[in-house]
Amino acid sequence: MLSIVGLALMLAQQEPWVRHTIDASLKGADGVRLKDVNGDGLPEIAVGWEEGRTVRVYQHPRQKQARKLEKWIKTTVGQVCHPEDAVLVDLDRDGAMDVVSACEDGQPTGVYVHWGPNWKTEPIGVASPRLRWIYTLPMLLSGDPRTHILAGGKAVGGELLLMIPPANPKKVSEWTGKVLQPVGWVMSLFTSDMDGDGDQDILVSDRRGDKSGIYWLEAPYWARIPVGAAKEEVMFIDRADLDGDGLEDVVAAIRPESIVWFKRLDKTGFNWKRQSIPYPQKAGTAKAVAVGDLNGDGLNDIAFTCENASGGKEGVWWLEQVEGGFWKEHRVSGPEGIKFDRIELLDVDGDGDLDLITTEERALLGVVWYENPSRN
């Protein structure tokens, strides 16, 4: 027989999480990237507003105030054509945070740097303004103090470009580049020591074309090693030790309706086992995943977002890992929202559990966070 507390917890898990708005003042909020800017231990959020043609940074409030605030403090750092991605990085090592954004549509496209703290916007010349750029990642190479930028493209001529700064990164016309791979549509980029040899390799998900799938590039010569999902439409991925065996796995959202776990079988990074995870019937099409312990039971769970969450579908969910290899679905967003994007898991309100931060761009919910009810 369920106790009153047990019954209350069960009912709470069946209800959507409370949604809080960070900003909904523009159109086309397109993914979140986190980094602590002011050193208070709470990460700020960079967002590109695609249809709004604006790049903004949001200051994380004090955790005790997070639930009460109607909007977070925002800074507009630049305006460019259809920004698809924005990431915080101190590119010139002057102690002030900059933002790098990638533009996929409009003219000109390109990769831009918004120099802080005065927010001067300049294109990095080596990224062609005739190609479509969709994702960037700051990267350090072994023995080199400079911050490089990985830029992933999409569509005809798409490439994964390693952008190499000059001695003075502010001389944006002097950056050089090395094409590491032709790509169809880059969705995720991570740096990780995939083979345990002490240097940073590159983990990629690519959703389109003959070379689509999940793979990693081995530093320093960037040989391509497959993980899985060849020629499938792989969306965002995450990397984490999902089963607690001490090896970092890969979890992927694959369109139209799949959450897939690529279990690492050894430390080499060459051997993986594919396992499908049950997909909720009322979910939209798969978009992004993030791994974390969402209910505090010591087992990693999976949160995921969707596109096309209309007609009775729902756009944000989490899948609870249960002992014995089972997965239990839970609602997060409810029916509000249609097209969600990249996720971050973070204890926004300081109550000890992981909340969920994302964006929604069709129903104009904007930049939002969902409050995890586990500690309530």
mmCIF file of C-alpha atoms in Angstrom:
data_model
loop_
_atom_site.group_PDB
_atom_site.id
_atom_site.type_symbol
_atom_site.label_atom_id
_atom_site.label_comp_id
_atom_site.label_asym_id
_atom_site.label_seq_id
_atom_site.Cartn_x
_atom_site.Cartn_y
_atom_site.Cartn_z
ATOM 1 C CA MET A 1 0.000 0.000 0.000
ATOM 2 C CA LEU A 2 1.393 3.405 -0.994
ATOM 3 C CA SER A 3 2.148 5.910 1.743
ATOM 4 C CA ILE A 4 0.834 9.469 1.395
ATOM 5 C CA VAL A 5 4.362 10.645 0.559
ATOM 6 C CA GLY A 6 4.810 7.857 -2.008
ATOM 7 C CA LEU A 7 1.475 8.643 -3.628
ATOM 8 C CA ALA A 8 2.282 12.358 -3.773
ATOM 9 C CA LEU A 9 5.648 11.616 -5.414
ATOM 10 C CA MET A 10 4.050 9.299 -7.972
ATOM 11 C CA LEU A 11 1.420 11.873 -8.910
ATOM 12 C CA ALA A 12 4.043 14.620 -9.155
ATOM 13 C CA GLN A 13 6.075 12.509 -11.560
ATOM 14 C CA GLN A 14 3.039 12.174 -13.841
ATOM 15 C CA GLU A 15 2.519 15.932 -14.112
ATOM 16 C CA PRO A 16 4.570 18.313 -16.295
ATOM 17 C CA TRP A 17 7.296 20.331 -14.632
ATOM 18 C CA VAL A 18 6.721 24.016 -13.912
ATOM 19 C CA ARG A 19 8.053 26.181 -16.756
ATOM 20 C CA HIS A 20 9.881 29.459 -16.061
ATOM 21 C CA THR A 21 10.596 32.024 -18.778
ATOM 22 C CA ILE A 22 14.084 33.485 -19.093
ATOM 23 C CA ASP A 23 13.284 35.565 -22.200
ATOM 24 C CA ALA A 24 10.508 35.414 -24.801
ATOM 25 C CA SER A 25 10.860 38.864 -26.355
ATOM 26 C CA LEU A 26 12.149 37.809 -29.809
ATOM 27 C CA LYS A 27 11.484 35.055 -32.357
ATOM 28 C CA GLY A 28 13.491 31.912 -33.040
ATOM 29 C CA ALA A 29 15.376 31.099 -29.819
ATOM 30 C CA ASP A 30 17.746 28.387 -31.041
ATOM 31 C CA GLY A 31 19.635 26.423 -28.395
ATOM 32 C CA VAL A 32 21.491 27.198 -25.170
ATOM 33 C CA ARG A 33 25.206 27.119 -24.305
ATOM 34 C CA LEU A 34 26.445 27.633 -20.711
ATOM 35 C CA LYS A 35 29.583 29.131 -19.167
ATOM 36 C CA ASP A 36 30.278 30.958 -15.889
ATOM 37 C CA VAL A 37 31.186 34.516 -16.908
ATOM 38 C CA ASN A 38 31.406 36.414 -13.627
ATOM 39 C CA GLY A 39 33.006 33.730 -11.451
ATOM 40 C CA ASP A 40 30.080 33.244 -9.073
ATOM 41 C CA GLY A 41 29.828 29.535 -9.844
ATOM 42 C CA LEU A 42 26.558 29.966 -11.735
ATOM 43 C CA PRO A 43 26.797 29.729 -15.514
ATOM 44 C CA GLU A 44 25.444 32.370 -17.839
ATOM 45 C CA ILE A 45 23.550 31.376 -20.997
ATOM 46 C CA ALA A 46 24.365 32.314 -24.603
ATOM 47 C CA VAL A 47 21.523 32.106 -27.129
ATOM 48 C CA GLY A 48 21.224 32.873 -30.820
ATOM 49 C CA TRP A 49 17.774 34.109 -31.859
ATOM 50 C CA GLU A 50 17.523 32.902 -35.455
ATOM 51 C CA GLU A 51 14.526 34.838 -36.749
ATOM 52 C CA GLY A 52 15.282 37.690 -34.350
ATOM 53 C CA ARG A 53 18.795 38.021 -35.848
ATOM 54 C CA THR A 54 20.176 38.711 -32.379
ATOM 55 C CA VAL A 55 22.729 37.130 -30.037
ATOM 56 C CA ARG A 56 22.148 37.502 -26.305
ATOM 57 C CA VAL A 57 23.717 36.483 -22.993
ATOM 58 C CA TYR A 58 21.620 35.912 -19.860
ATOM 59 C CA GLN A 59 22.990 36.445 -16.364
ATOM 60 C CA HIS A 60 22.200 33.594 -13.982
ATOM 61 C CA PRO A 61 20.395 35.029 -10.935
ATOM 62 C CA ARG A 62 21.016 34.040 -7.361
ATOM 63 C CA GLN A 63 19.592 30.571 -6.979
ATOM 64 C CA LYS A 64 17.139 31.600 -4.256
ATOM 65 C CA GLN A 65 15.671 34.202 -6.624
ATOM 66 C CA ALA A 66 15.448 32.002 -9.713
ATOM 67 C CA ARG A 67 11.862 30.827 -9.186
ATOM 68 C CA LYS A 68 10.586 34.329 -8.460
ATOM 69 C CA LEU A 69 12.088 36.175 -11.430
ATOM 70 C CA GLU A 70 9.847 36.763 -14.415
ATOM 71 C CA LYS A 71 12.839 37.370 -16.700
ATOM 72 C CA TRP A 72 16.626 37.127 -16.354
ATOM 73 C CA ILE A 73 18.952 40.082 -16.942
ATOM 74 C CA LYS A 74 19.949 40.032 -20.618
ATOM 75 C CA THR A 75 22.687 41.619 -22.712
ATOM 76 C CA THR A 76 22.453 41.905 -26.484
ATOM 77 C CA VAL A 77 26.001 41.271 -27.729
ATOM 78 C CA GLY A 78 25.387 41.575 -31.466
ATOM 79 C CA GLN A 79 23.033 41.336 -34.408
ATOM 80 C CA VAL A 80 23.860 39.056 -37.343
ATOM 81 C CA CYS A 81 21.943 37.164 -40.036
ATOM 82 C CA HIS A 82 20.007 34.230 -38.595
ATOM 83 C CA PRO A 83 22.339 33.065 -35.763
ATOM 84 C CA GLU A 84 21.936 29.334 -35.238
ATOM 85 C CA ASP A 85 24.407 29.008 -32.371
ATOM 86 C CA ALA A 86 26.268 31.136 -29.816
ATOM 87 C CA VAL A 87 28.966 30.165 -27.331
ATOM 88 C CA LEU A 88 30.826 32.038 -24.571
ATOM 89 C CA VAL A 89 34.651 32.071 -24.659
ATOM 90 C CA ASP A 90 37.487 34.458 -23.756
ATOM 91 C CA LEU A 91 38.956 34.313 -27.238
ATOM 92 C CA ASP A 92 41.639 36.991 -26.835
ATOM 93 C CA ARG A 93 42.561 36.029 -23.229
ATOM 94 C CA ASP A 94 41.986 39.554 -21.881
ATOM 95 C CA GLY A 95 39.822 38.424 -18.948
ATOM 96 C CA ALA A 96 36.588 39.620 -20.554
ATOM 97 C CA MET A 97 34.235 37.058 -22.011
ATOM 98 C CA ASP A 98 33.506 37.130 -25.746
ATOM 99 C CA VAL A 99 30.811 35.335 -27.744
ATOM 100 C CA VAL A 100 31.232 33.394 -31.000
ATOM 101 C CA SER A 101 28.131 32.913 -33.153
ATOM 102 C CA ALA A 102 27.418 30.875 -36.287
ATOM 103 C CA CYS A 103 24.970 31.899 -39.029
ATOM 104 C CA GLU A 104 23.333 29.449 -41.411
ATOM 105 C CA ASP A 105 20.983 31.677 -43.427
ATOM 106 C CA GLY A 106 20.686 35.206 -44.749
ATOM 107 C CA GLN A 107 23.504 37.160 -46.336
ATOM 108 C CA PRO A 108 26.202 37.176 -45.347
ATOM 109 C CA THR A 109 26.417 33.963 -43.350
ATOM 110 C CA GLY A 110 29.654 33.187 -41.497
ATOM 111 C CA VAL A 111 31.193 32.811 -38.055
ATOM 112 C CA TYR A 112 31.284 35.976 -35.968
ATOM 113 C CA VAL A 113 33.035 37.058 -32.802
ATOM 114 C CA HIS A 114 31.383 39.554 -30.486
ATOM 115 C CA TRP A 115 34.237 41.105 -28.519
ATOM 116 C CA GLY A 116 33.466 41.803 -24.862
ATOM 117 C CA PRO A 117 33.027 43.857 -22.855
ATOM 118 C CA ASN A 118 32.068 46.503 -25.468
ATOM 119 C CA TRP A 119 30.494 44.001 -27.876
ATOM 120 C CA LYS A 120 32.059 44.871 -31.190
ATOM 121 C CA THR A 121 30.959 42.346 -33.829
ATOM 122 C CA GLU A 122 33.351 41.116 -36.534
ATOM 123 C CA PRO A 123 33.336 38.155 -38.954
ATOM 124 C CA ILE A 124 36.216 35.682 -38.763
ATOM 125 C CA GLY A 125 37.361 35.805 -42.356
ATOM 126 C CA VAL A 126 38.419 32.180 -42.813
ATOM 127 C CA ALA A 127 34.789 30.976 -42.445
ATOM 128 C CA SER A 128 33.302 31.550 -45.888
ATOM 129 C CA PRO A 129 30.253 33.890 -45.903
ATOM 130 C CA ARG A 130 28.888 31.812 -48.786
ATOM 131 C CA LEU A 131 28.618 28.612 -46.712
ATOM 132 C CA ARG A 132 26.084 27.810 -44.016
ATOM 133 C CA TRP A 133 27.478 27.560 -40.459
ATOM 134 C CA ILE A 134 25.496 25.960 -37.683
ATOM 135 C CA TYR A 135 27.647 25.065 -34.651
ATOM 136 C CA THR A 136 30.945 26.179 -33.113
ATOM 137 C CA LEU A 137 33.164 24.873 -30.313
ATOM 138 C CA PRO A 138 36.165 26.549 -28.634
ATOM 139 C CA MET A 139 39.092 24.124 -28.543
ATOM 140 C CA LEU A 140 42.610 23.990 -27.104
ATOM 141 C CA LEU A 141 45.270 21.981 -28.911
ATOM 142 C CA SER A 142 48.078 20.214 -27.042
ATOM 143 C CA GLY A 143 50.995 22.567 -26.335
ATOM 144 C CA ASP A 144 49.234 25.647 -27.768
ATOM 145 C CA PRO A 145 47.802 28.322 -25.416
ATOM 146 C CA ARG A 146 45.608 29.854 -28.126
ATOM 147 C CA THR A 147 41.902 29.072 -28.305
ATOM 148 C CA HIS A 148 40.946 27.579 -31.661
ATOM 149 C CA ILE A 149 37.393 27.385 -32.971
ATOM 150 C CA LEU A 150 35.785 24.336 -34.535
ATOM 151 C CA ALA A 151 33.083 25.405 -36.964
ATOM 152 C CA GLY A 152 30.554 22.934 -38.332
ATOM 153 C CA GLY A 153 28.569 23.604 -41.483
ATOM 154 C CA LYS A 154 25.588 22.201 -43.362
ATOM 155 C CA ALA A 155 24.229 21.682 -46.887
ATOM 156 C CA VAL A 156 26.213 21.965 -50.154
ATOM 157 C CA GLY A 157 29.912 22.509 -49.447
ATOM 158 C CA GLY A 158 29.473 21.920 -45.726
ATOM 159 C CA GLU A 159 32.697 21.356 -43.823
ATOM 160 C CA LEU A 160 34.092 20.837 -40.354
ATOM 161 C CA LEU A 161 36.628 23.625 -40.194
ATOM 162 C CA LEU A 162 39.380 24.010 -37.592
ATOM 163 C CA MET A 163 39.851 27.781 -37.325
ATOM 164 C CA ILE A 164 43.362 28.722 -36.214
ATOM 165 C CA PRO A 165 43.997 32.144 -34.632
ATOM 166 C CA PRO A 166 47.018 34.377 -35.266
ATOM 167 C CA ALA A 167 49.156 35.570 -32.355
ATOM 168 C CA ASN A 168 46.641 38.393 -31.915
ATOM 169 C CA PRO A 169 43.177 36.805 -32.269
ATOM 170 C CA LYS A 170 41.596 40.218 -32.801
ATOM 171 C CA LYS A 171 43.133 40.366 -36.250
ATOM 172 C CA VAL A 172 40.156 38.482 -37.630
ATOM 173 C CA SER A 173 41.366 38.643 -41.249
ATOM 174 C CA GLU A 174 44.521 36.697 -40.322
ATOM 175 C CA TRP A 175 42.854 33.564 -38.988
ATOM 176 C CA THR A 176 43.626 30.458 -41.033
ATOM 177 C CA GLY A 177 41.713 27.218 -41.381
ATOM 178 C CA LYS A 178 42.053 23.503 -41.930
ATOM 179 C CA VAL A 179 39.129 21.443 -43.243
ATOM 180 C CA LEU A 180 38.929 18.254 -41.158
ATOM 181 C CA GLN A 181 35.890 16.626 -42.800
ATOM 182 C CA PRO A 182 33.217 17.308 -45.396
ATOM 183 C CA VAL A 183 29.856 17.314 -43.568
ATOM 184 C CA GLY A 184 26.166 17.351 -44.376
ATOM 185 C CA TRP A 185 24.737 19.022 -41.268
ATOM 186 C CA VAL A 186 26.753 19.121 -38.037
ATOM 187 C CA MET A 187 24.585 18.884 -34.912
ATOM 188 C CA SER A 188 27.018 18.231 -32.029
ATOM 189 C CA LEU A 189 30.703 18.832 -31.373
ATOM 190 C CA PHE A 190 32.618 17.747 -28.261
ATOM 191 C CA THR A 191 36.281 17.586 -27.375
ATOM 192 C CA SER A 192 37.174 14.464 -25.403
ATOM 193 C CA ASP A 193 40.101 12.079 -25.018
ATOM 194 C CA MET A 194 38.301 9.254 -26.786
ATOM 195 C CA ASP A 195 41.197 6.754 -26.780
ATOM 196 C CA GLY A 196 42.924 7.602 -23.501
ATOM 197 C CA ASP A 197 46.198 8.768 -25.047
ATOM 198 C CA GLY A 198 46.182 12.146 -23.308
ATOM 199 C CA ASP A 199 45.114 14.491 -26.097
ATOM 200 C CA GLN A 200 41.762 15.947 -27.081
ATOM 201 C CA ASP A 201 39.932 14.231 -29.917
ATOM 202 C CA ILE A 202 36.732 15.513 -31.556
ATOM 203 C CA LEU A 203 33.359 13.780 -31.220
ATOM 204 C CA VAL A 204 30.838 14.661 -33.965
ATOM 205 C CA SER A 205 27.223 14.010 -34.887
ATOM 206 C CA ASP A 206 26.238 14.741 -38.498
ATOM 207 C CA ARG A 207 22.619 14.357 -39.587
ATOM 208 C CA ARG A 208 22.714 14.473 -43.398
ATOM 209 C CA GLY A 209 24.470 12.967 -46.408
ATOM 210 C CA ASP A 210 26.445 9.841 -47.246
ATOM 211 C CA LYS A 211 28.803 10.393 -44.309
ATOM 212 C CA SER A 212 26.170 11.105 -41.686
ATOM 213 C CA GLY A 213 26.312 9.399 -38.301
ATOM 214 C CA ILE A 214 28.352 9.595 -35.103
ATOM 215 C CA TYR A 215 32.155 9.454 -35.263
ATOM 216 C CA TRP A 216 35.279 10.835 -33.678
ATOM 217 C CA LEU A 217 38.433 12.324 -35.146
ATOM 218 C CA GLU A 218 41.699 11.180 -33.573
ATOM 219 C CA ALA A 219 44.179 13.932 -32.727
ATOM 220 C CA PRO A 220 46.551 15.096 -34.041
ATOM 221 C CA TYR A 221 46.003 13.802 -37.610
ATOM 222 C CA TRP A 222 42.196 13.597 -37.398
ATOM 223 C CA ALA A 223 41.623 10.058 -38.648
ATOM 224 C CA ARG A 224 37.903 9.215 -38.588
ATOM 225 C CA ILE A 225 36.670 6.423 -36.281
ATOM 226 C CA PRO A 226 32.960 5.465 -36.396
ATOM 227 C CA VAL A 227 30.754 5.153 -33.318
ATOM 228 C CA GLY A 228 27.483 4.246 -35.037
ATOM 229 C CA ALA A 229 24.248 5.358 -36.752
ATOM 230 C CA ALA A 230 25.869 5.533 -40.207
ATOM 231 C CA LYS A 231 23.585 7.238 -42.758
ATOM 232 C CA GLU A 232 20.908 7.890 -40.139
ATOM 233 C CA GLU A 233 19.555 11.331 -39.255
ATOM 234 C CA VAL A 234 21.420 11.832 -35.996
ATOM 235 C CA MET A 235 20.446 14.967 -34.095
ATOM 236 C CA PHE A 236 22.109 16.147 -30.873
ATOM 237 C CA ILE A 237 24.148 13.704 -28.797
ATOM 238 C CA ASP A 238 25.558 13.657 -25.274
ATOM 239 C CA ARG A 239 28.440 11.749 -23.728
ATOM 240 C CA ALA A 240 28.331 10.247 -20.246
ATOM 241 C CA ASP A 241 28.866 7.004 -18.353
ATOM 242 C CA LEU A 242 25.261 5.880 -18.586
ATOM 243 C CA ASP A 243 25.594 2.471 -16.917
ATOM 244 C CA GLY A 244 28.252 3.237 -14.291
ATOM 245 C CA ASP A 245 30.936 0.907 -15.665
ATOM 246 C CA GLY A 246 33.609 3.604 -15.729
ATOM 247 C CA LEU A 247 33.524 4.045 -19.524
ATOM 248 C CA GLU A 248 32.057 7.103 -21.232
ATOM 249 C CA ASP A 249 29.175 6.230 -23.563
ATOM 250 C CA VAL A 250 27.326 8.194 -26.236
ATOM 251 C CA VAL A 251 23.579 8.821 -26.205
ATOM 252 C CA ALA A 252 21.851 10.120 -29.340
ATOM 253 C CA ALA A 253 18.524 11.493 -30.490
ATOM 254 C CA ILE A 254 17.885 10.047 -33.957
ATOM 255 C CA ARG A 255 15.004 11.142 -36.154
ATOM 256 C CA PRO A 256 12.263 10.407 -36.444
ATOM 257 C CA GLU A 257 11.607 8.686 -33.104
ATOM 258 C CA SER A 258 14.640 7.074 -31.470
ATOM 259 C CA ILE A 259 16.771 7.505 -28.377
ATOM 260 C CA VAL A 260 19.842 5.304 -28.806
ATOM 261 C CA TRP A 261 22.609 4.391 -26.362
ATOM 262 C CA PHE A 262 25.992 3.562 -27.859
ATOM 263 C CA LYS A 263 27.660 1.640 -25.066
ATOM 264 C CA ARG A 264 31.450 1.840 -25.052
ATOM 265 C CA LEU A 265 32.926 -1.635 -24.768
ATOM 266 C CA ASP A 266 36.534 -0.710 -23.962
ATOM 267 C CA LYS A 267 38.898 2.238 -23.562
ATOM 268 C CA THR A 268 40.069 2.286 -27.181
ATOM 269 C CA GLY A 269 37.033 4.123 -28.524
ATOM 270 C CA PHE A 270 36.831 1.675 -31.439
ATOM 271 C CA ASN A 271 34.205 -0.726 -30.083
ATOM 272 C CA TRP A 272 30.595 0.198 -29.358
ATOM 273 C CA LYS A 273 27.315 -1.659 -28.804
ATOM 274 C CA ARG A 274 24.038 -0.106 -29.920
ATOM 275 C CA GLN A 275 21.009 -0.297 -27.622
ATOM 276 C CA SER A 276 17.637 1.312 -28.341
ATOM 277 C CA ILE A 277 15.681 2.909 -25.500
ATOM 278 C CA PRO A 278 11.848 2.893 -25.586
ATOM 279 C CA TYR A 279 10.408 6.102 -27.052
ATOM 280 C CA PRO A 280 7.201 7.637 -25.644
ATOM 281 C CA GLN A 281 4.244 7.389 -28.013
ATOM 282 C CA LYS A 282 3.151 10.967 -27.320
ATOM 283 C CA ALA A 283 6.575 12.522 -28.000
ATOM 284 C CA GLY A 284 7.347 14.596 -31.098
ATOM 285 C CA THR A 285 10.302 13.833 -33.352
ATOM 286 C CA ALA A 286 13.645 13.438 -31.575
ATOM 287 C CA LYS A 287 15.869 16.530 -31.311
ATOM 288 C CA ALA A 288 18.272 16.659 -28.350
ATOM 289 C CA VAL A 289 19.418 14.590 -25.366
ATOM 290 C CA ALA A 290 21.191 15.257 -22.079
ATOM 291 C CA VAL A 291 22.297 12.737 -19.454
ATOM 292 C CA GLY A 292 22.101 13.273 -15.692
ATOM 293 C CA ASP A 293 20.685 11.838 -12.466
ATOM 294 C CA LEU A 294 17.316 13.590 -12.434
ATOM 295 C CA ASN A 295 15.736 11.904 -9.411
ATOM 296 C CA GLY A 296 18.771 11.505 -7.137
ATOM 297 C CA ASP A 297 18.766 7.711 -7.056
ATOM 298 C CA GLY A 298 22.389 7.365 -8.193
ATOM 299 C CA LEU A 299 21.524 6.198 -11.720
ATOM 300 C CA ASN A 300 21.926 8.414 -14.757
ATOM 301 C CA ASP A 301 18.734 9.270 -16.602
ATOM 302 C CA ILE A 302 18.098 10.791 -20.043
ATOM 303 C CA ALA A 303 16.260 14.042 -20.776
ATOM 304 C CA PHE A 304 15.254 14.747 -24.337
ATOM 305 C CA THR A 305 13.514 17.373 -26.466
ATOM 306 C CA CYS A 306 11.494 17.132 -29.652
ATOM 307 C CA GLU A 307 10.418 18.963 -32.760
ATOM 308 C CA ASN A 308 6.943 18.584 -34.331
ATOM 309 C CA ALA A 309 5.301 18.316 -30.924
ATOM 310 C CA SER A 310 1.807 19.238 -32.094
ATOM 311 C CA GLY A 311 -1.493 17.427 -32.495
ATOM 312 C CA GLY A 312 -1.429 16.006 -28.980
ATOM 313 C CA LYS A 313 2.334 15.354 -28.923
ATOM 314 C CA GLU A 314 4.627 16.738 -26.182
ATOM 315 C CA GLY A 315 8.092 18.208 -26.648
ATOM 316 C CA VAL A 316 10.186 17.611 -23.494
ATOM 317 C CA TRP A 317 10.532 14.325 -21.581
ATOM 318 C CA TRP A 318 12.841 12.427 -19.278
ATOM 319 C CA LEU A 319 13.511 8.699 -19.199
ATOM 320 C CA GLU A 320 14.229 7.225 -15.779
ATOM 321 C CA GLN A 321 16.798 4.441 -15.628
ATOM 322 C CA VAL A 322 15.477 1.669 -13.409
ATOM 323 C CA GLU A 323 17.547 -1.205 -12.027
ATOM 324 C CA GLY A 324 17.518 -4.150 -14.392
ATOM 325 C CA GLY A 325 17.893 -2.189 -17.609
ATOM 326 C CA PHE A 326 14.391 -0.739 -17.785
ATOM 327 C CA TRP A 327 13.401 2.827 -18.689
ATOM 328 C CA LYS A 328 10.367 4.692 -17.390
ATOM 329 C CA GLU A 329 9.017 7.727 -19.253
ATOM 330 C CA HIS A 330 8.091 11.001 -17.542
ATOM 331 C CA ARG A 331 6.573 14.195 -18.899
ATOM 332 C CA VAL A 332 8.397 17.516 -18.560
ATOM 333 C CA SER A 333 6.838 20.163 -20.817
ATOM 334 C CA GLY A 334 3.300 18.961 -21.238
ATOM 335 C CA PRO A 335 1.557 19.957 -24.489
ATOM 336 C CA GLU A 336 2.835 23.551 -24.652
ATOM 337 C CA GLY A 337 5.584 24.097 -27.223
ATOM 338 C CA ILE A 338 6.240 22.654 -30.672
ATOM 339 C CA LYS A 339 9.934 22.874 -31.618
ATOM 340 C CA PHE A 340 12.487 22.566 -28.830
ATOM 341 C CA ASP A 341 16.276 22.499 -29.131
ATOM 342 C CA ARG A 342 19.528 21.768 -27.305
ATOM 343 C CA ILE A 343 19.306 20.985 -23.556
ATOM 344 C CA GLU A 344 21.413 21.774 -20.520
ATOM 345 C CA LEU A 345 20.841 20.161 -17.118
ATOM 346 C CA LEU A 346 21.627 22.459 -14.190
ATOM 347 C CA ASP A 347 20.449 23.032 -10.624
ATOM 348 C CA VAL A 348 19.043 26.474 -11.420
ATOM 349 C CA ASP A 349 17.238 27.078 -8.119
ATOM 350 C CA GLY A 350 19.738 25.506 -5.711
ATOM 351 C CA ASP A 351 17.398 22.863 -4.310
ATOM 352 C CA GLY A 352 19.732 19.949 -5.026
ATOM 353 C CA ASP A 353 18.243 18.485 -8.196
ATOM 354 C CA LEU A 354 18.898 19.057 -11.881
ATOM 355 C CA ASP A 355 16.537 21.353 -13.715
ATOM 356 C CA LEU A 356 16.303 21.564 -17.507
ATOM 357 C CA ILE A 357 17.167 24.586 -19.684
ATOM 358 C CA THR A 358 16.232 24.748 -23.355
ATOM 359 C CA THR A 359 14.640 26.914 -26.050
ATOM 360 C CA GLU A 360 11.420 26.712 -28.053
ATOM 361 C CA GLU A 361 10.999 28.583 -31.323
ATOM 362 C CA ARG A 362 7.628 27.823 -32.927
ATOM 363 C CA ALA A 363 5.141 28.525 -30.131
ATOM 364 C CA LEU A 364 7.427 31.436 -29.121
ATOM 365 C CA LEU A 365 8.069 30.181 -25.596
ATOM 366 C CA GLY A 366 11.650 31.465 -26.023
ATOM 367 C CA VAL A 367 14.410 30.635 -23.540
ATOM 368 C CA VAL A 368 12.956 28.613 -20.676
ATOM 369 C CA TRP A 369 13.839 26.404 -17.745
ATOM 370 C CA TYR A 370 11.751 23.608 -16.294
ATOM 371 C CA GLU A 371 11.776 23.129 -12.534
ATOM 372 C CA ASN A 372 12.538 19.577 -11.435
ATOM 373 C CA PRO A 373 9.993 18.618 -8.739
ATOM 374 C CA SER A 374 12.099 15.819 -7.239
ATOM 375 C CA ARG A 375 13.288 17.812 -4.187
ATOM 376 C CA ASN A 376 9.951 19.481 -3.625
#
